[in-house]
Amino acid sequence: MIRTTCEHQPCGAELRRTGVGRPPRFCSARCRVAAHRARNAVPAELRERRRWVRRGDDKAPLRADTGRHASTTTASTWRTHAEAARSPHGTGLGYVLADGDDVLVLDLDHCLDNGRLAPWAAAILKACPDTFVEVSPSGTGLHIWGRGRLDRGRRIRRPDGACIEAYSSGRYIALGHRYRQAPLHLADLTEALTSLL
Ligand SMILES: [Zn+2]
């Protein structure tokens, strides 16, 4: 018999595999819903701002209301989190880093391989205070979210070809899902960023 535990972290109930087919991942519908919610959770600090768009198939930002192209510099093309979450356009949520907002994102490319974090990315994560982190829609990158400002976007190309970018304005970030149990708040990343850049 294969023993597994309910994937909803706080539960951890032991699951017994019965019959054939795929083993169950959750002990109950309640745990399945709770796990889905936890995976899609976004800090209130981001949810409360009207900075939300949709991600188009070509990765360009779309307006949540009309599905037409959104602009990362025109606030009238952004919507609330609730509006963007229920929008039928595009394939996911995007958040616009607007000038003067004190929200920044460290974008780590190609650092996740089947859920395993590359050592260089783990080191960066460790150098940051506890803050919201999510996995990019591709499933291979991480977005580290925090408070802070940059006068311009930065890009650091690593010797192994991976890339680290940091932005605080004029960009939108396509959201994937929350990284593990990342906290649902934004820490000040100014110091961590200074040592990194
Ligand atoms: Zn459970």
JSON list of C-alpha atoms and ligand atoms in Angstrom, two decimals:
[
{"chain": "A", "resi": 1, "resn": "MET", "atom": "CA", "xyz": [0.00, 0.00, 0.00]},
{"chain": "A", "resi": 2, "resn": "ILE", "atom": "CA", "xyz": [1.22, 3.46, -0.86]},
{"chain": "A", "resi": 3, "resn": "ARG", "atom": "CA", "xyz": [0.97, 5.91, 2.01]},
{"chain": "A", "resi": 4, "resn": "THR", "atom": "CA", "xyz": [0.77, 9.58, 1.26]},
{"chain": "A", "resi": 5, "resn": "THR", "atom": "CA", "xyz": [-0.45, 12.60, 3.15]},
{"chain": "A", "resi": 6, "resn": "CYS", "atom": "CA", "xyz": [-3.04, 15.23, 2.30]},
{"chain": "A", "resi": 7, "resn": "GLU", "atom": "CA", "xyz": [-1.30, 17.94, 0.25]},
{"chain": "A", "resi": 8, "resn": "HIS", "atom": "CA", "xyz": [-3.04, 20.72, 2.12]},
{"chain": "A", "resi": 9, "resn": "GLN", "atom": "CA", "xyz": [-0.11, 21.58, 4.41]},
{"chain": "A", "resi": 10, "resn": "PRO", "atom": "CA", "xyz": [-1.79, 22.28, 7.76]},
{"chain": "A", "resi": 11, "resn": "CYS", "atom": "CA", "xyz": [-3.80, 19.05, 7.44]},
{"chain": "A", "resi": 12, "resn": "GLY", "atom": "CA", "xyz": [-1.31, 16.34, 6.58]},
{"chain": "A", "resi": 13, "resn": "ALA", "atom": "CA", "xyz": [-3.84, 13.56, 7.16]},
{"chain": "A", "resi": 14, "resn": "GLU", "atom": "CA", "xyz": [-2.68, 10.17, 6.00]},
{"chain": "A", "resi": 15, "resn": "LEU", "atom": "CA", "xyz": [-4.27, 9.04, 2.76]},
{"chain": "A", "resi": 16, "resn": "ARG", "atom": "CA", "xyz": [-4.87, 5.44, 1.93]},
{"chain": "A", "resi": 17, "resn": "ARG", "atom": "CA", "xyz": [-5.00, 4.51, -1.65]},
{"chain": "A", "resi": 18, "resn": "THR", "atom": "CA", "xyz": [-8.13, 2.61, -2.46]},
{"chain": "A", "resi": 19, "resn": "GLY", "atom": "CA", "xyz": [-8.72, 0.84, -5.72]},
{"chain": "A", "resi": 20, "resn": "VAL", "atom": "CA", "xyz": [-7.00, 1.70, -8.97]},
{"chain": "A", "resi": 21, "resn": "GLY", "atom": "CA", "xyz": [-6.25, 4.98, -10.68]},
{"chain": "A", "resi": 22, "resn": "ARG", "atom": "CA", "xyz": [-4.40, 8.02, -9.48]},
{"chain": "A", "resi": 23, "resn": "PRO", "atom": "CA", "xyz": [-3.78, 8.20, -5.75]},
{"chain": "A", "resi": 24, "resn": "PRO", "atom": "CA", "xyz": [-5.77, 10.95, -4.03]},
{"chain": "A", "resi": 25, "resn": "ARG", "atom": "CA", "xyz": [-3.96, 14.21, -3.24]},
{"chain": "A", "resi": 26, "resn": "PHE", "atom": "CA", "xyz": [-6.31, 15.53, -0.59]},
{"chain": "A", "resi": 27, "resn": "CYS", "atom": "CA", "xyz": [-8.25, 13.97, 2.25]},
{"chain": "A", "resi": 28, "resn": "SER", "atom": "CA", "xyz": [-11.43, 15.94, 1.46]},
{"chain": "A", "resi": 29, "resn": "ALA", "atom": "CA", "xyz": [-13.03, 18.43, -0.90]},
{"chain": "A", "resi": 30, "resn": "ARG", "atom": "CA", "xyz": [-12.54, 21.00, 1.82]},
{"chain": "A", "resi": 31, "resn": "CYS", "atom": "CA", "xyz": [-8.77, 20.47, 1.84]},
{"chain": "A", "resi": 32, "resn": "ARG", "atom": "CA", "xyz": [-8.68, 20.55, -1.97]},
{"chain": "A", "resi": 33, "resn": "VAL", "atom": "CA", "xyz": [-10.43, 23.94, -2.02]},
{"chain": "A", "resi": 34, "resn": "ALA", "atom": "CA", "xyz": [-8.27, 25.29, 0.81]},
{"chain": "A", "resi": 35, "resn": "ALA", "atom": "CA", "xyz": [-5.08, 24.20, -0.96]},
{"chain": "A", "resi": 36, "resn": "HIS", "atom": "CA", "xyz": [-6.23, 25.81, -4.21]},
{"chain": "A", "resi": 37, "resn": "ARG", "atom": "CA", "xyz": [-6.94, 29.05, -2.35]},
{"chain": "A", "resi": 38, "resn": "ALA", "atom": "CA", "xyz": [-3.57, 29.00, -0.60]},
{"chain": "A", "resi": 39, "resn": "ARG", "atom": "CA", "xyz": [-1.80, 28.42, -3.90]},
{"chain": "A", "resi": 40, "resn": "ASN", "atom": "CA", "xyz": [-3.53, 31.38, -5.53]},
{"chain": "A", "resi": 41, "resn": "ALA", "atom": "CA", "xyz": [-3.33, 33.69, -2.54]},
{"chain": "A", "resi": 42, "resn": "VAL", "atom": "CA", "xyz": [-1.91, 37.17, -3.10]},
{"chain": "A", "resi": 43, "resn": "PRO", "atom": "CA", "xyz": [-0.88, 39.67, -0.38]},
{"chain": "A", "resi": 44, "resn": "ALA", "atom": "CA", "xyz": [-3.62, 42.18, 0.49]},
{"chain": "A", "resi": 45, "resn": "GLU", "atom": "CA", "xyz": [-1.10, 44.95, -0.23]},
{"chain": "A", "resi": 46, "resn": "LEU", "atom": "CA", "xyz": [-1.23, 43.94, -3.89]},
{"chain": "A", "resi": 47, "resn": "ARG", "atom": "CA", "xyz": [-4.87, 42.86, -4.03]},
{"chain": "A", "resi": 48, "resn": "GLU", "atom": "CA", "xyz": [-6.06, 46.21, -2.72]},
{"chain": "A", "resi": 49, "resn": "ARG", "atom": "CA", "xyz": [-4.38, 48.23, -5.45]},
{"chain": "A", "resi": 50, "resn": "ARG", "atom": "CA", "xyz": [-6.06, 48.83, -8.76]},
{"chain": "A", "resi": 51, "resn": "ARG", "atom": "CA", "xyz": [-3.10, 47.59, -10.80]},
{"chain": "A", "resi": 52, "resn": "TRP", "atom": "CA", "xyz": [-4.46, 44.40, -12.30]},
{"chain": "A", "resi": 53, "resn": "VAL", "atom": "CA", "xyz": [-4.48, 43.24, -15.89]},
{"chain": "A", "resi": 54, "resn": "ARG", "atom": "CA", "xyz": [-4.68, 39.91, -17.70]},
{"chain": "A", "resi": 55, "resn": "ARG", "atom": "CA", "xyz": [-1.87, 38.05, -19.42]},
{"chain": "A", "resi": 56, "resn": "GLY", "atom": "CA", "xyz": [-2.38, 37.55, -23.13]},
{"chain": "A", "resi": 57, "resn": "ASP", "atom": "CA", "xyz": [-1.27, 34.44, -24.99]},
{"chain": "A", "resi": 58, "resn": "ASP", "atom": "CA", "xyz": [1.57, 36.47, -26.50]},
{"chain": "A", "resi": 59, "resn": "LYS", "atom": "CA", "xyz": [2.51, 37.58, -22.94]},
{"chain": "A", "resi": 60, "resn": "ALA", "atom": "CA", "xyz": [1.40, 41.16, -23.61]},
{"chain": "A", "resi": 61, "resn": "PRO", "atom": "CA", "xyz": [-0.86, 42.66, -20.93]},
{"chain": "A", "resi": 62, "resn": "LEU", "atom": "CA", "xyz": [-4.58, 42.78, -21.68]},
{"chain": "A", "resi": 63, "resn": "ARG", "atom": "CA", "xyz": [-7.31, 44.89, -20.14]},
{"chain": "A", "resi": 64, "resn": "ALA", "atom": "CA", "xyz": [-9.44, 42.79, -17.80]},
{"chain": "A", "resi": 65, "resn": "ASP", "atom": "CA", "xyz": [-12.64, 44.51, -18.92]},
{"chain": "A", "resi": 66, "resn": "THR", "atom": "CA", "xyz": [-12.29, 44.51, -22.71]},
{"chain": "A", "resi": 67, "resn": "GLY", "atom": "CA", "xyz": [-9.48, 42.10, -23.48]},
{"chain": "A", "resi": 68, "resn": "ARG", "atom": "CA", "xyz": [-7.75, 44.80, -25.55]},
{"chain": "A", "resi": 69, "resn": "HIS", "atom": "CA", "xyz": [-4.11, 45.65, -24.95]},
{"chain": "A", "resi": 70, "resn": "ALA", "atom": "CA", "xyz": [-3.34, 47.29, -21.64]},
{"chain": "A", "resi": 71, "resn": "SER", "atom": "CA", "xyz": [-0.59, 49.81, -21.10]},
{"chain": "A", "resi": 72, "resn": "THR", "atom": "CA", "xyz": [1.88, 49.61, -18.20]},
{"chain": "A", "resi": 73, "resn": "THR", "atom": "CA", "xyz": [1.82, 53.40, -17.99]},
{"chain": "A", "resi": 74, "resn": "THR", "atom": "CA", "xyz": [-1.91, 54.17, -18.42]},
{"chain": "A", "resi": 75, "resn": "ALA", "atom": "CA", "xyz": [-3.82, 53.60, -15.18]},
{"chain": "A", "resi": 76, "resn": "SER", "atom": "CA", "xyz": [-7.21, 53.68, -16.91]},
{"chain": "A", "resi": 77, "resn": "THR", "atom": "CA", "xyz": [-6.36, 50.30, -18.49]},
{"chain": "A", "resi": 78, "resn": "TRP", "atom": "CA", "xyz": [-5.91, 48.63, -15.07]},
{"chain": "A", "resi": 79, "resn": "ARG", "atom": "CA", "xyz": [-8.62, 47.09, -12.92]},
{"chain": "A", "resi": 80, "resn": "THR", "atom": "CA", "xyz": [-9.16, 45.74, -9.41]},
{"chain": "A", "resi": 81, "resn": "HIS", "atom": "CA", "xyz": [-7.94, 42.29, -8.45]},
{"chain": "A", "resi": 82, "resn": "ALA", "atom": "CA", "xyz": [-11.53, 41.04, -8.25]},
{"chain": "A", "resi": 83, "resn": "GLU", "atom": "CA", "xyz": [-12.34, 42.29, -11.75]},
{"chain": "A", "resi": 84, "resn": "ALA", "atom": "CA", "xyz": [-9.15, 40.80, -13.20]},
{"chain": "A", "resi": 85, "resn": "ALA", "atom": "CA", "xyz": [-9.67, 37.49, -11.38]},
{"chain": "A", "resi": 86, "resn": "ARG", "atom": "CA", "xyz": [-13.08, 36.95, -12.96]},
{"chain": "A", "resi": 87, "resn": "SER", "atom": "CA", "xyz": [-12.14, 38.30, -16.39]},
{"chain": "A", "resi": 88, "resn": "PRO", "atom": "CA", "xyz": [-12.54, 35.81, -19.25]},
{"chain": "A", "resi": 89, "resn": "HIS", "atom": "CA", "xyz": [-9.72, 37.41, -21.28]},
{"chain": "A", "resi": 90, "resn": "GLY", "atom": "CA", "xyz": [-6.20, 36.03, -21.58]},
{"chain": "A", "resi": 91, "resn": "THR", "atom": "CA", "xyz": [-4.81, 33.20, -19.50]},
{"chain": "A", "resi": 92, "resn": "GLY", "atom": "CA", "xyz": [-3.99, 34.59, -16.09]},
{"chain": "A", "resi": 93, "resn": "LEU", "atom": "CA", "xyz": [-3.42, 37.56, -13.86]},
{"chain": "A", "resi": 94, "resn": "GLY", "atom": "CA", "xyz": [-0.89, 40.31, -14.25]},
{"chain": "A", "resi": 95, "resn": "TYR", "atom": "CA", "xyz": [0.11, 43.13, -11.93]},
{"chain": "A", "resi": 96, "resn": "VAL", "atom": "CA", "xyz": [1.45, 46.47, -13.15]},
{"chain": "A", "resi": 97, "resn": "LEU", "atom": "CA", "xyz": [4.44, 47.90, -11.31]},
{"chain": "A", "resi": 98, "resn": "ALA", "atom": "CA", "xyz": [3.47, 51.54, -11.43]},
{"chain": "A", "resi": 99, "resn": "ASP", "atom": "CA", "xyz": [5.83, 54.43, -11.01]},
{"chain": "A", "resi": 100, "resn": "GLY", "atom": "CA", "xyz": [5.91, 55.73, -7.42]},
{"chain": "A", "resi": 101, "resn": "ASP", "atom": "CA", "xyz": [4.22, 52.69, -5.87]},
{"chain": "A", "resi": 102, "resn": "ASP", "atom": "CA", "xyz": [7.05, 51.36, -3.71]},
{"chain": "A", "resi": 103, "resn": "VAL", "atom": "CA", "xyz": [6.49, 47.81, -5.01]},
{"chain": "A", "resi": 104, "resn": "LEU", "atom": "CA", "xyz": [9.33, 45.98, -6.70]},
{"chain": "A", "resi": 105, "resn": "VAL", "atom": "CA", "xyz": [9.93, 42.54, -8.12]},
{"chain": "A", "resi": 106, "resn": "LEU", "atom": "CA", "xyz": [13.08, 40.50, -8.45]},
{"chain": "A", "resi": 107, "resn": "ASP", "atom": "CA", "xyz": [12.58, 38.22, -11.43]},
{"chain": "A", "resi": 108, "resn": "LEU", "atom": "CA", "xyz": [14.73, 35.07, -11.40]},
{"chain": "A", "resi": 109, "resn": "ASP", "atom": "CA", "xyz": [14.69, 33.18, -14.68]},
{"chain": "A", "resi": 110, "resn": "HIS", "atom": "CA", "xyz": [15.27, 29.46, -15.14]},
{"chain": "A", "resi": 111, "resn": "CYS", "atom": "CA", "xyz": [15.90, 28.69, -11.50]},
{"chain": "A", "resi": 112, "resn": "LEU", "atom": "CA", "xyz": [13.30, 25.96, -10.91]},
{"chain": "A", "resi": 113, "resn": "ASP", "atom": "CA", "xyz": [13.60, 22.53, -12.38]},
{"chain": "A", "resi": 114, "resn": "ASN", "atom": "CA", "xyz": [10.76, 20.15, -11.46]},
{"chain": "A", "resi": 115, "resn": "GLY", "atom": "CA", "xyz": [10.26, 22.07, -8.23]},
{"chain": "A", "resi": 116, "resn": "ARG", "atom": "CA", "xyz": [13.97, 22.06, -7.37]},
{"chain": "A", "resi": 117, "resn": "LEU", "atom": "CA", "xyz": [15.46, 25.47, -6.76]},
{"chain": "A", "resi": 118, "resn": "ALA", "atom": "CA", "xyz": [18.90, 26.23, -8.22]},
{"chain": "A", "resi": 119, "resn": "PRO", "atom": "CA", "xyz": [21.52, 27.00, -5.52]},
{"chain": "A", "resi": 120, "resn": "TRP", "atom": "CA", "xyz": [22.16, 30.52, -6.84]},
{"chain": "A", "resi": 121, "resn": "ALA", "atom": "CA", "xyz": [18.45, 31.32, -6.57]},
{"chain": "A", "resi": 122, "resn": "ALA", "atom": "CA", "xyz": [18.21, 29.75, -3.11]},
{"chain": "A", "resi": 123, "resn": "ALA", "atom": "CA", "xyz": [21.07, 32.04, -2.02]},
{"chain": "A", "resi": 124, "resn": "ILE", "atom": "CA", "xyz": [19.22, 35.11, -3.30]},
{"chain": "A", "resi": 125, "resn": "LEU", "atom": "CA", "xyz": [16.02, 34.02, -1.59]},
{"chain": "A", "resi": 126, "resn": "LYS", "atom": "CA", "xyz": [17.95, 33.53, 1.64]},
{"chain": "A", "resi": 127, "resn": "ALA", "atom": "CA", "xyz": [19.47, 37.00, 1.35]},
{"chain": "A", "resi": 128, "resn": "CYS", "atom": "CA", "xyz": [15.98, 38.53, 1.21]},
{"chain": "A", "resi": 129, "resn": "PRO", "atom": "CA", "xyz": [13.82, 39.04, 4.28]},
{"chain": "A", "resi": 130, "resn": "ASP", "atom": "CA", "xyz": [10.68, 36.87, 4.45]},
{"chain": "A", "resi": 131, "resn": "THR", "atom": "CA", "xyz": [8.43, 38.16, 1.72]},
{"chain": "A", "resi": 132, "resn": "PHE", "atom": "CA", "xyz": [5.90, 37.10, -0.91]},
{"chain": "A", "resi": 133, "resn": "VAL", "atom": "CA", "xyz": [7.33, 34.87, -3.64]},
{"chain": "A", "resi": 134, "resn": "GLU", "atom": "CA", "xyz": [5.54, 33.22, -6.54]},
{"chain": "A", "resi": 135, "resn": "VAL", "atom": "CA", "xyz": [6.42, 30.85, -9.32]},
{"chain": "A", "resi": 136, "resn": "SER", "atom": "CA", "xyz": [6.20, 32.34, -12.81]},
{"chain": "A", "resi": 137, "resn": "PRO", "atom": "CA", "xyz": [3.54, 30.98, -15.20]},
{"chain": "A", "resi": 138, "resn": "SER", "atom": "CA", "xyz": [6.24, 28.94, -17.00]},
{"chain": "A", "resi": 139, "resn": "GLY", "atom": "CA", "xyz": [6.88, 27.10, -13.74]},
{"chain": "A", "resi": 140, "resn": "THR", "atom": "CA", "xyz": [10.64, 27.64, -14.10]},
{"chain": "A", "resi": 141, "resn": "GLY", "atom": "CA", "xyz": [11.12, 31.12, -12.66]},
{"chain": "A", "resi": 142, "resn": "LEU", "atom": "CA", "xyz": [10.55, 32.92, -9.36]},
{"chain": "A", "resi": 143, "resn": "HIS", "atom": "CA", "xyz": [9.22, 36.38, -8.65]},
{"chain": "A", "resi": 144, "resn": "ILE", "atom": "CA", "xyz": [10.33, 37.82, -5.33]},
{"chain": "A", "resi": 145, "resn": "TRP", "atom": "CA", "xyz": [7.98, 40.67, -4.38]},
{"chain": "A", "resi": 146, "resn": "GLY", "atom": "CA", "xyz": [8.78, 43.43, -1.94]},
{"chain": "A", "resi": 147, "resn": "ARG", "atom": "CA", "xyz": [8.75, 47.09, -1.15]},
{"chain": "A", "resi": 148, "resn": "GLY", "atom": "CA", "xyz": [11.35, 49.42, -2.56]},
{"chain": "A", "resi": 149, "resn": "ARG", "atom": "CA", "xyz": [12.11, 51.55, -5.57]},
{"chain": "A", "resi": 150, "resn": "LEU", "atom": "CA", "xyz": [14.59, 51.51, -8.40]},
{"chain": "A", "resi": 151, "resn": "ASP", "atom": "CA", "xyz": [15.42, 54.48, -10.57]},
{"chain": "A", "resi": 152, "resn": "ARG", "atom": "CA", "xyz": [15.41, 52.08, -13.52]},
{"chain": "A", "resi": 153, "resn": "GLY", "atom": "CA", "xyz": [15.10, 48.37, -14.25]},
{"chain": "A", "resi": 154, "resn": "ARG", "atom": "CA", "xyz": [18.21, 46.28, -13.70]},
{"chain": "A", "resi": 155, "resn": "ARG", "atom": "CA", "xyz": [19.39, 43.14, -15.37]},
{"chain": "A", "resi": 156, "resn": "ILE", "atom": "CA", "xyz": [22.18, 40.85, -14.26]},
{"chain": "A", "resi": 157, "resn": "ARG", "atom": "CA", "xyz": [23.16, 38.03, -16.57]},
{"chain": "A", "resi": 158, "resn": "ARG", "atom": "CA", "xyz": [24.71, 35.11, -14.78]},
{"chain": "A", "resi": 159, "resn": "PRO", "atom": "CA", "xyz": [27.66, 33.13, -16.23]},
{"chain": "A", "resi": 160, "resn": "ASP", "atom": "CA", "xyz": [25.42, 30.06, -16.62]},
{"chain": "A", "resi": 161, "resn": "GLY", "atom": "CA", "xyz": [23.00, 32.02, -18.80]},
{"chain": "A", "resi": 162, "resn": "ALA", "atom": "CA", "xyz": [20.35, 32.57, -16.15]},
{"chain": "A", "resi": 163, "resn": "CYS", "atom": "CA", "xyz": [19.12, 36.06, -15.67]},
{"chain": "A", "resi": 164, "resn": "ILE", "atom": "CA", "xyz": [18.09, 38.22, -12.73]},
{"chain": "A", "resi": 165, "resn": "GLU", "atom": "CA", "xyz": [15.99, 41.28, -13.36]},
{"chain": "A", "resi": 166, "resn": "ALA", "atom": "CA", "xyz": [14.62, 43.86, -10.96]},
{"chain": "A", "resi": 167, "resn": "TYR", "atom": "CA", "xyz": [11.83, 46.33, -11.68]},
{"chain": "A", "resi": 168, "resn": "SER", "atom": "CA", "xyz": [9.68, 48.76, -9.83]},
{"chain": "A", "resi": 169, "resn": "SER", "atom": "CA", "xyz": [7.92, 50.60, -12.64]},
{"chain": "A", "resi": 170, "resn": "GLY", "atom": "CA", "xyz": [6.85, 50.48, -16.27]},
{"chain": "A", "resi": 171, "resn": "ARG", "atom": "CA", "xyz": [6.48, 46.70, -16.27]},
{"chain": "A", "resi": 172, "resn": "TYR", "atom": "CA", "xyz": [3.83, 44.18, -15.60]},
{"chain": "A", "resi": 173, "resn": "ILE", "atom": "CA", "xyz": [4.41, 40.84, -13.91]},
{"chain": "A", "resi": 174, "resn": "ALA", "atom": "CA", "xyz": [2.44, 37.79, -15.02]},
{"chain": "A", "resi": 175, "resn": "LEU", "atom": "CA", "xyz": [1.55, 35.88, -11.88]},
{"chain": "A", "resi": 176, "resn": "GLY", "atom": "CA", "xyz": [1.85, 32.12, -11.60]},
{"chain": "A", "resi": 177, "resn": "HIS", "atom": "CA", "xyz": [1.21, 30.70, -8.15]},
{"chain": "A", "resi": 178, "resn": "ARG", "atom": "CA", "xyz": [2.49, 31.20, -4.64]},
{"chain": "A", "resi": 179, "resn": "TYR", "atom": "CA", "xyz": [5.86, 29.60, -3.93]},
{"chain": "A", "resi": 180, "resn": "ARG", "atom": "CA", "xyz": [5.48, 26.98, -1.18]},
{"chain": "A", "resi": 181, "resn": "GLN", "atom": "CA", "xyz": [4.21, 28.72, 1.99]},
{"chain": "A", "resi": 182, "resn": "ALA", "atom": "CA", "xyz": [5.61, 32.15, 1.10]},
{"chain": "A", "resi": 183, "resn": "PRO", "atom": "CA", "xyz": [4.29, 34.81, 3.48]},
{"chain": "A", "resi": 184, "resn": "LEU", "atom": "CA", "xyz": [1.45, 36.98, 2.23]},
{"chain": "A", "resi": 185, "resn": "HIS", "atom": "CA", "xyz": [3.14, 40.30, 2.83]},
{"chain": "A", "resi": 186, "resn": "LEU", "atom": "CA", "xyz": [5.82, 42.43, 1.21]},
{"chain": "A", "resi": 187, "resn": "ALA", "atom": "CA", "xyz": [9.09, 43.03, 3.04]},
{"chain": "A", "resi": 188, "resn": "ASP", "atom": "CA", "xyz": [11.39, 45.95, 2.34]},
{"chain": "A", "resi": 189, "resn": "LEU", "atom": "CA", "xyz": [13.94, 44.65, -0.19]},
{"chain": "A", "resi": 190, "resn": "THR", "atom": "CA", "xyz": [16.03, 47.81, -0.43]},
{"chain": "A", "resi": 191, "resn": "GLU", "atom": "CA", "xyz": [19.00, 46.43, 1.53]},
{"chain": "A", "resi": 192, "resn": "ALA", "atom": "CA", "xyz": [18.94, 43.00, -0.08]},
{"chain": "A", "resi": 193, "resn": "LEU", "atom": "CA", "xyz": [18.84, 44.65, -3.49]},
{"chain": "A", "resi": 194, "resn": "THR", "atom": "CA", "xyz": [21.73, 46.97, -2.72]},
{"chain": "A", "resi": 195, "resn": "SER", "atom": "CA", "xyz": [23.96, 44.00, -1.89]},
{"chain": "A", "resi": 196, "resn": "LEU", "atom": "CA", "xyz": [22.76, 42.12, -4.97]},
{"chain": "A", "resi": 197, "resn": "LEU", "atom": "CA", "xyz": [23.18, 44.90, -7.50]},
{"chain": "B", "resi": 1, "resn": "ZN", "atom": "ZN", "xyz": [-6.67, 17.21, 4.41]}
]
